[in-house]
Amino acid sequence: MHNNETAAKLADIAAWRQREAHHQPAWPDTDRLAEDLAYLRSLPPLVFAGEADKLKEEIAAASRAEAFMLMGGDCAESFAESTADRIRGKIRTILQMAVALTYGASVPVVKIGRMAGQYAKPRSRQTEIRDGIELPSYFGDMINGHEFTETARTPDSRRLVEAYQRSAATLNLVRAFTTGGFADLSKVHEWNQGFMRNPAYSRYEALAAEIDRAMRFMKAAKVSDESFRTVDMYVAHEALLLDYEEALTRVDSRTGELYDCSAHMLWIGERTRQLGGAHVDLMSKVRNPIGVKLGPTTAPEDAIALIDRLNPEGEEGRLTFITRMGAERIIAVLPPIVEAVKADGRPVTWVTDPMHGNTISAENGYKTRKMSAILKEIRGFFAVHESLGTHPGGMHVELTGDDVTEVLGGSEEISVEGLADRYETLVDPRLNHQQSLEMAFLVAEALRDIQL
Ligand code: PEP
Ligand code: CO
């Protein structure tokens, strides 16, 4: 490709600046911002275009029911918690869930961490008032600090650079853990057996025993494959902060195409998916696989218009719709959207986010979710796709590898009073390690009984 063509492409990615961009921070020091963005542009990409293409192929397989996507991680990562232990815990949880799901679905599970870049949040209120003091809301560690002081809450663009560095370090651990023996299938299976020894989960013993038998069969048959020892794990985050995403967008030297090299996959949030808006514009210019969150007010025409903007040619694997309708509404609101997309014919991959339509306030003020509602939305998602003859392509959940108490329910019942024990999330409530595994076993059972 000629240099002037490349220059024109790069100039075109700045076109989002002419459009309305919701949920962007009010940086107090714009000179500093310009310097930080110039520095980010000089840094190496975090992921390579070829990796994003490989993920796109795997997502395409999920759209054809030949794979199942599992996206999971914190609502918002924090700098303080980007430690080896916490990151390892999340990876381990995702790997354990994936083993159960692989068995249940009998297809490969595409593992995508909601990590290494999930540092910015859209907030419903711009400011927060405590004891008569009003300060900017917490917008994620990439923008400001969580502590309720004027210094911490003032947006500081140096945080963009720290977000890049933390993402690079996180991604390095993801790559090391998934190729360095930690992901060995028999080891992950042993962890799952450990989980099963807890009497609270005895109802999953039958499925665990089936998996165990399959493992022993493979061992006896001397089936050995490199893929049992290493796994591919990808990363994704919400493409919210457009200055950051633009600075990490690079020209692929192989093809001359643009890729947002901050993550393999990016998604557009429910609050920033306006058709004429800046987020859709920027994401329409890069070649990564893209997700869009669809909430209960989505009109079928909106879904088609998003396909027109983000995947006009109908490339397989390019576009994933991540639906988050709410357990009580999914059965009513999802079918017309799926029907319209099915009639359109251009491929999308359908993923359920059973978390964001089911957030409630407990009597004692904690923002929480009920495990029962989360499971009900997943069942509704499967039921809708089964009735329309479309494929449920995966799930997207907020989870942590730790023993937190943020979501109500589960076999080791977390009660409203119990929420206070270990409520650590900075934004939305996450499934803890046990709840995540329990959900994976339940979904694995459901997948075993349906035709993807
Ligand atoms: C999120 O994924 O944390 C989020 C804000 O979701 P949504 O855009 O679906 O509300
Ligand atoms: Co969230």
Short mmCIF file of N, CA, C and O in Angstrom, two decimals, residues 190-276:
data_model
loop_
_atom_site.label_atom_id
_atom_site.label_comp_id
_atom_site.label_asym_id
_atom_site.label_seq_id
_atom_site.Cartn_x
_atom_site.Cartn_y
_atom_site.Cartn_z
N GLU A 190 -8.22 -31.24 37.54
CA GLU A 190 -8.02 -31.51 38.98
C GLU A 190 -8.60 -30.39 39.84
O GLU A 190 -9.20 -30.64 40.88
N TRP A 191 -8.42 -29.17 39.42
CA TRP A 191 -9.01 -28.05 40.18
C TRP A 191 -10.53 -28.20 40.23
O TRP A 191 -11.15 -27.97 41.26
N ASN A 192 -11.11 -28.59 39.09
CA ASN A 192 -12.57 -28.75 39.07
C ASN A 192 -13.00 -29.87 40.01
O ASN A 192 -14.04 -29.77 40.67
N GLN A 193 -12.17 -30.92 40.10
CA GLN A 193 -12.52 -31.99 41.04
C GLN A 193 -12.46 -31.49 42.47
O GLN A 193 -13.26 -31.89 43.32
N GLY A 194 -11.52 -30.61 42.75
CA GLY A 194 -11.40 -30.01 44.09
C GLY A 194 -12.69 -29.24 44.42
O GLY A 194 -13.24 -29.35 45.52
N PHE A 195 -13.17 -28.51 43.46
CA PHE A 195 -14.41 -27.73 43.63
C PHE A 195 -15.58 -28.68 43.94
O PHE A 195 -16.40 -28.44 44.82
N MET A 196 -15.58 -29.81 43.23
CA MET A 196 -16.66 -30.79 43.37
C MET A 196 -16.67 -31.48 44.73
O MET A 196 -17.69 -31.97 45.18
N ARG A 197 -15.51 -31.53 45.38
CA ARG A 197 -15.45 -32.22 46.68
C ARG A 197 -16.23 -31.47 47.75
O ARG A 197 -16.58 -32.03 48.77
N ASN A 198 -16.49 -30.18 47.51
CA ASN A 198 -17.32 -29.43 48.45
C ASN A 198 -18.76 -29.94 48.33
O ASN A 198 -19.35 -29.92 47.25
N PRO A 199 -19.34 -30.44 49.46
CA PRO A 199 -20.68 -31.04 49.40
C PRO A 199 -21.74 -30.08 48.83
O PRO A 199 -22.75 -30.54 48.27
N ALA A 200 -21.50 -28.78 48.90
CA ALA A 200 -22.48 -27.82 48.38
C ALA A 200 -22.72 -28.05 46.88
O ALA A 200 -23.77 -27.69 46.35
N TYR A 201 -21.72 -28.64 46.21
CA TYR A 201 -21.84 -28.78 44.76
C TYR A 201 -22.04 -30.23 44.32
O TYR A 201 -21.76 -30.58 43.19
N SER A 202 -22.52 -31.06 45.23
CA SER A 202 -22.61 -32.49 44.92
C SER A 202 -23.55 -32.76 43.74
O SER A 202 -23.40 -33.76 43.05
N ARG A 203 -24.48 -31.83 43.46
CA ARG A 203 -25.39 -32.11 42.36
C ARG A 203 -24.70 -32.09 40.99
O ARG A 203 -25.24 -32.55 39.99
N TYR A 204 -23.48 -31.58 40.93
CA TYR A 204 -22.76 -31.58 39.65
C TYR A 204 -21.84 -32.78 39.51
O TYR A 204 -21.09 -32.89 38.54
N GLU A 205 -21.89 -33.68 40.52
CA GLU A 205 -20.96 -34.82 40.51
C GLU A 205 -21.10 -35.67 39.26
O GLU A 205 -20.10 -36.16 38.72
N ALA A 206 -22.33 -35.85 38.80
CA ALA A 206 -22.54 -36.73 37.64
C ALA A 206 -21.79 -36.19 36.43
O ALA A 206 -21.06 -36.93 35.75
N LEU A 207 -21.93 -34.89 36.19
CA LEU A 207 -21.24 -34.30 35.04
C LEU A 207 -19.73 -34.37 35.23
O LEU A 207 -18.99 -34.69 34.30
N ALA A 208 -19.29 -34.09 36.47
CA ALA A 208 -17.84 -34.12 36.74
C ALA A 208 -17.30 -35.54 36.51
O ALA A 208 -16.20 -35.71 35.98
N ALA A 209 -18.10 -36.53 36.87
CA ALA A 209 -17.66 -37.92 36.69
C ALA A 209 -17.55 -38.25 35.20
O ALA A 209 -16.64 -38.96 34.77
N GLU A 210 -18.49 -37.72 34.41
CA GLU A 210 -18.41 -37.95 32.96
C GLU A 210 -17.14 -37.34 32.39
O GLU A 210 -16.46 -37.95 31.56
N ILE A 211 -16.82 -36.13 32.85
CA ILE A 211 -15.61 -35.48 32.34
C ILE A 211 -14.39 -36.28 32.76
O ILE A 211 -13.47 -36.51 31.98
N ASP A 212 -14.43 -36.77 34.00
CA ASP A 212 -13.31 -37.56 34.50
C ASP A 212 -13.10 -38.81 33.64
O ASP A 212 -11.98 -39.18 33.30
N ARG A 213 -14.20 -39.45 33.31
CA ARG A 213 -14.11 -40.67 32.49
C ARG A 213 -13.51 -40.33 31.11
O ARG A 213 -12.66 -41.04 30.59
N ALA A 214 -13.94 -39.21 30.55
CA ALA A 214 -13.40 -38.78 29.25
C ALA A 214 -11.90 -38.52 29.35
O ALA A 214 -11.12 -38.90 28.47
N MET A 215 -11.48 -37.93 30.46
CA MET A 215 -10.06 -37.64 30.66
C MET A 215 -9.26 -38.94 30.75
O MET A 215 -8.19 -39.08 30.17
N ARG A 216 -9.82 -39.90 31.50
CA ARG A 216 -9.10 -41.17 31.68
C ARG A 216 -9.04 -41.95 30.36
O ARG A 216 -8.05 -42.59 30.07
N PHE A 217 -10.11 -41.82 29.59
CA PHE A 217 -10.12 -42.47 28.28
C PHE A 217 -8.99 -41.91 27.41
O PHE A 217 -8.23 -42.65 26.79
N MET A 218 -8.88 -40.58 27.41
CA MET A 218 -7.85 -39.96 26.56
C MET A 218 -6.45 -40.40 27.00
O MET A 218 -5.57 -40.64 26.19
N LYS A 219 -6.30 -40.51 28.32
CA LYS A 219 -5.00 -40.91 28.86
C LYS A 219 -4.69 -42.35 28.45
O LYS A 219 -3.59 -42.67 27.97
N ALA A 220 -5.72 -43.22 28.60
CA ALA A 220 -5.53 -44.64 28.28
C ALA A 220 -5.23 -44.81 26.79
O ALA A 220 -4.41 -45.64 26.40
N ALA A 221 -5.91 -44.01 25.98
CA ALA A 221 -5.71 -44.12 24.53
C ALA A 221 -4.45 -43.39 24.08
O ALA A 221 -4.17 -43.30 22.89
N LYS A 222 -3.72 -42.86 25.06
CA LYS A 222 -2.49 -42.10 24.80
C LYS A 222 -2.71 -40.94 23.83
O LYS A 222 -1.88 -40.65 22.98
N VAL A 223 -3.89 -40.36 23.95
CA VAL A 223 -4.16 -39.16 23.16
C VAL A 223 -3.33 -38.05 23.79
O VAL A 223 -3.50 -37.75 24.97
N SER A 224 -2.41 -37.52 23.05
CA SER A 224 -1.67 -36.41 23.63
C SER A 224 -1.48 -35.39 22.55
O SER A 224 -1.19 -35.70 21.40
N ASP A 225 -1.70 -34.20 22.91
CA ASP A 225 -1.72 -33.15 21.91
C ASP A 225 -1.24 -31.88 22.59
O ASP A 225 -1.51 -31.66 23.77
N GLU A 226 -0.55 -31.06 21.84
CA GLU A 226 -0.06 -29.79 22.37
C GLU A 226 -1.22 -28.95 22.93
O GLU A 226 -1.09 -28.26 23.92
N SER A 227 -2.39 -29.11 22.30
CA SER A 227 -3.53 -28.29 22.72
C SER A 227 -4.03 -28.66 24.12
O SER A 227 -4.84 -27.96 24.70
N PHE A 228 -3.56 -29.80 24.68
CA PHE A 228 -3.94 -30.12 26.06
C PHE A 228 -3.09 -29.35 27.06
O PHE A 228 -3.42 -29.27 28.23
N ARG A 229 -1.96 -28.85 26.58
CA ARG A 229 -1.05 -28.19 27.52
C ARG A 229 -1.09 -26.67 27.43
O ARG A 229 -0.76 -25.98 28.39
N THR A 230 -1.50 -26.15 26.29
CA THR A 230 -1.56 -24.69 26.16
C THR A 230 -2.93 -24.32 25.60
O THR A 230 -3.59 -25.14 24.96
N VAL A 231 -3.36 -23.12 25.88
CA VAL A 231 -4.63 -22.67 25.31
C VAL A 231 -4.44 -21.28 24.71
O VAL A 231 -3.52 -20.56 25.10
N ASP A 232 -5.32 -20.94 23.79
CA ASP A 232 -5.35 -19.57 23.29
C ASP A 232 -6.30 -18.80 24.19
O ASP A 232 -7.42 -19.23 24.43
N MET A 233 -5.81 -17.69 24.70
CA MET A 233 -6.74 -16.84 25.46
C MET A 233 -6.59 -15.42 24.91
O MET A 233 -5.48 -14.93 24.72
N TYR A 234 -7.73 -14.80 24.67
CA TYR A 234 -7.74 -13.47 24.08
C TYR A 234 -8.18 -12.45 25.12
O TYR A 234 -8.68 -12.82 26.18
N VAL A 235 -8.01 -11.17 24.79
CA VAL A 235 -8.50 -10.13 25.70
C VAL A 235 -9.42 -9.16 24.95
O VAL A 235 -9.28 -8.95 23.74
N ALA A 236 -10.36 -8.59 25.72
CA ALA A 236 -11.32 -7.64 25.15
C ALA A 236 -11.69 -6.62 26.22
O ALA A 236 -11.57 -6.90 27.42
N HIS A 237 -12.09 -5.46 25.80
CA HIS A 237 -12.64 -4.48 26.75
C HIS A 237 -13.62 -3.56 26.02
O HIS A 237 -13.68 -3.57 24.78
N GLU A 238 -14.35 -2.77 26.79
CA GLU A 238 -15.26 -1.81 26.16
C GLU A 238 -14.44 -0.67 25.56
O GLU A 238 -13.63 -0.05 26.25
N ALA A 239 -14.66 -0.42 24.28
CA ALA A 239 -13.97 0.70 23.61
C ALA A 239 -14.72 1.97 23.98
O ALA A 239 -15.57 2.45 23.23
N LEU A 240 -14.44 2.48 25.16
CA LEU A 240 -15.19 3.63 25.66
C LEU A 240 -14.42 4.92 25.45
O LEU A 240 -14.95 5.91 24.95
N LEU A 241 -13.15 4.88 25.84
CA LEU A 241 -12.34 6.09 25.81
C LEU A 241 -11.66 6.23 24.46
O LEU A 241 -10.64 5.61 24.19
N LEU A 242 -12.25 7.05 23.61
CA LEU A 242 -11.84 7.03 22.20
C LEU A 242 -10.45 7.59 21.96
O LEU A 242 -9.76 7.17 21.03
N ASP A 243 -10.00 8.52 22.79
CA ASP A 243 -8.62 9.02 22.65
C ASP A 243 -7.63 7.86 22.77
O ASP A 243 -6.65 7.77 22.02
N TYR A 244 -7.87 7.00 23.75
CA TYR A 244 -6.98 5.85 23.98
C TYR A 244 -7.06 4.87 22.81
O TYR A 244 -6.04 4.43 22.29
N GLU A 245 -8.28 4.54 22.39
CA GLU A 245 -8.45 3.56 21.30
C GLU A 245 -7.83 4.08 20.00
O GLU A 245 -7.20 3.33 19.27
N GLU A 246 -7.99 5.37 19.76
CA GLU A 246 -7.40 5.94 18.54
C GLU A 246 -5.87 5.86 18.61
O GLU A 246 -5.21 5.51 17.62
N ALA A 247 -5.31 6.17 19.79
CA ALA A 247 -3.84 6.17 19.92
C ALA A 247 -3.26 4.77 19.74
O ALA A 247 -2.11 4.62 19.34
N LEU A 248 -4.05 3.74 20.02
CA LEU A 248 -3.55 2.36 19.88
C LEU A 248 -3.93 1.75 18.52
O LEU A 248 -3.69 0.57 18.29
N THR A 249 -4.57 2.54 17.67
CA THR A 249 -4.94 2.01 16.36
C THR A 249 -3.75 2.13 15.40
O THR A 249 -3.12 3.17 15.32
N ARG A 250 -3.45 1.02 14.77
CA ARG A 250 -2.23 0.95 13.95
C ARG A 250 -2.54 0.34 12.58
O ARG A 250 -3.52 -0.38 12.43
N VAL A 251 -1.63 0.60 11.64
CA VAL A 251 -1.76 0.01 10.31
C VAL A 251 -1.06 -1.35 10.32
O VAL A 251 0.09 -1.45 10.74
N ASP A 252 -1.77 -2.38 9.90
CA ASP A 252 -1.19 -3.72 9.82
C ASP A 252 -0.20 -3.76 8.66
O ASP A 252 -0.58 -3.51 7.51
N SER A 253 1.05 -4.09 8.98
CA SER A 253 2.08 -4.04 7.93
C SER A 253 1.84 -5.09 6.84
O SER A 253 2.30 -4.95 5.72
N ARG A 254 1.10 -6.15 7.17
CA ARG A 254 0.85 -7.20 6.16
C ARG A 254 -0.14 -6.74 5.10
O ARG A 254 -0.04 -7.07 3.93
N THR A 255 -1.19 -6.02 5.58
CA THR A 255 -2.32 -5.76 4.67
C THR A 255 -2.62 -4.28 4.48
O THR A 255 -3.43 -3.93 3.62
N GLY A 256 -2.03 -3.42 5.30
CA GLY A 256 -2.35 -2.00 5.22
C GLY A 256 -3.68 -1.63 5.87
O GLY A 256 -4.12 -0.49 5.81
N GLU A 257 -4.32 -2.62 6.51
CA GLU A 257 -5.61 -2.36 7.16
C GLU A 257 -5.38 -1.83 8.58
O GLU A 257 -4.35 -2.09 9.19
N LEU A 258 -6.40 -1.12 9.11
CA LEU A 258 -6.29 -0.58 10.47
C LEU A 258 -6.82 -1.59 11.51
O LEU A 258 -7.86 -2.23 11.28
N TYR A 259 -6.10 -1.70 12.61
CA TYR A 259 -6.55 -2.52 13.74
C TYR A 259 -6.39 -1.71 15.01
O TYR A 259 -5.40 -1.00 15.17
N ASP A 260 -7.33 -1.85 15.91
CA ASP A 260 -7.19 -1.25 17.24
C ASP A 260 -6.38 -2.26 18.06
O ASP A 260 -6.91 -3.29 18.50
N CYS A 261 -5.10 -1.96 18.24
CA CYS A 261 -4.19 -2.93 18.86
C CYS A 261 -4.15 -2.82 20.38
O CYS A 261 -3.19 -3.24 21.02
N SER A 262 -5.22 -2.25 21.00
CA SER A 262 -5.31 -2.23 22.46
C SER A 262 -5.88 -3.55 22.97
O SER A 262 -5.77 -3.85 24.15
N ALA A 263 -6.53 -4.33 22.12
CA ALA A 263 -7.13 -5.61 22.52
C ALA A 263 -7.46 -6.39 21.25
O ALA A 263 -7.55 -5.81 20.17
N HIS A 264 -7.67 -7.71 21.42
CA HIS A 264 -8.06 -8.49 20.25
C HIS A 264 -9.45 -8.11 19.79
O HIS A 264 -9.72 -7.95 18.61
N MET A 265 -10.36 -7.99 20.77
CA MET A 265 -11.75 -7.67 20.47
C MET A 265 -12.14 -6.43 21.28
O MET A 265 -11.67 -6.25 22.40
N LEU A 266 -12.98 -5.59 20.71
CA LEU A 266 -13.50 -4.43 21.42
C LEU A 266 -15.01 -4.49 21.37
O LEU A 266 -15.56 -5.03 20.40
N TRP A 267 -15.66 -3.97 22.39
CA TRP A 267 -17.11 -3.86 22.24
C TRP A 267 -17.58 -2.44 22.53
O TRP A 267 -16.89 -1.67 23.19
N ILE A 268 -18.75 -2.13 21.97
CA ILE A 268 -19.38 -0.83 22.17
C ILE A 268 -20.48 -1.03 23.20
O ILE A 268 -21.28 -1.97 23.08
N GLY A 269 -20.52 -0.19 24.21
CA GLY A 269 -21.47 -0.35 25.31
C GLY A 269 -22.88 0.07 24.93
O GLY A 269 -23.10 0.76 23.92
N GLU A 270 -23.81 -0.37 25.74
CA GLU A 270 -25.23 -0.04 25.55
C GLU A 270 -25.45 1.48 25.50
O GLU A 270 -26.32 1.96 24.79
N ARG A 271 -24.64 2.22 26.24
CA ARG A 271 -24.86 3.67 26.31
C ARG A 271 -24.14 4.46 25.24
O ARG A 271 -24.29 5.68 25.15
N THR A 272 -23.33 3.81 24.43
CA THR A 272 -22.57 4.57 23.42
C THR A 272 -22.72 3.98 22.02
O THR A 272 -21.88 4.21 21.16
N ARG A 273 -23.83 3.25 21.81
CA ARG A 273 -23.97 2.60 20.48
C ARG A 273 -24.84 3.42 19.52
O ARG A 273 -25.42 2.87 18.58
N GLN A 274 -24.93 4.75 19.72
CA GLN A 274 -25.70 5.59 18.81
C GLN A 274 -25.15 5.45 17.39
O GLN A 274 -23.94 5.54 17.17
N LEU A 275 -26.07 5.27 16.44
CA LEU A 275 -25.64 4.99 15.05
C LEU A 275 -24.77 6.09 14.46
O LEU A 275 -23.81 5.81 13.76
N GLY A 276 -25.11 7.34 14.78
CA GLY A 276 -24.32 8.45 14.22
C GLY A 276 -23.23 8.90 15.17
O GLY A 276 -22.57 9.92 14.95
#
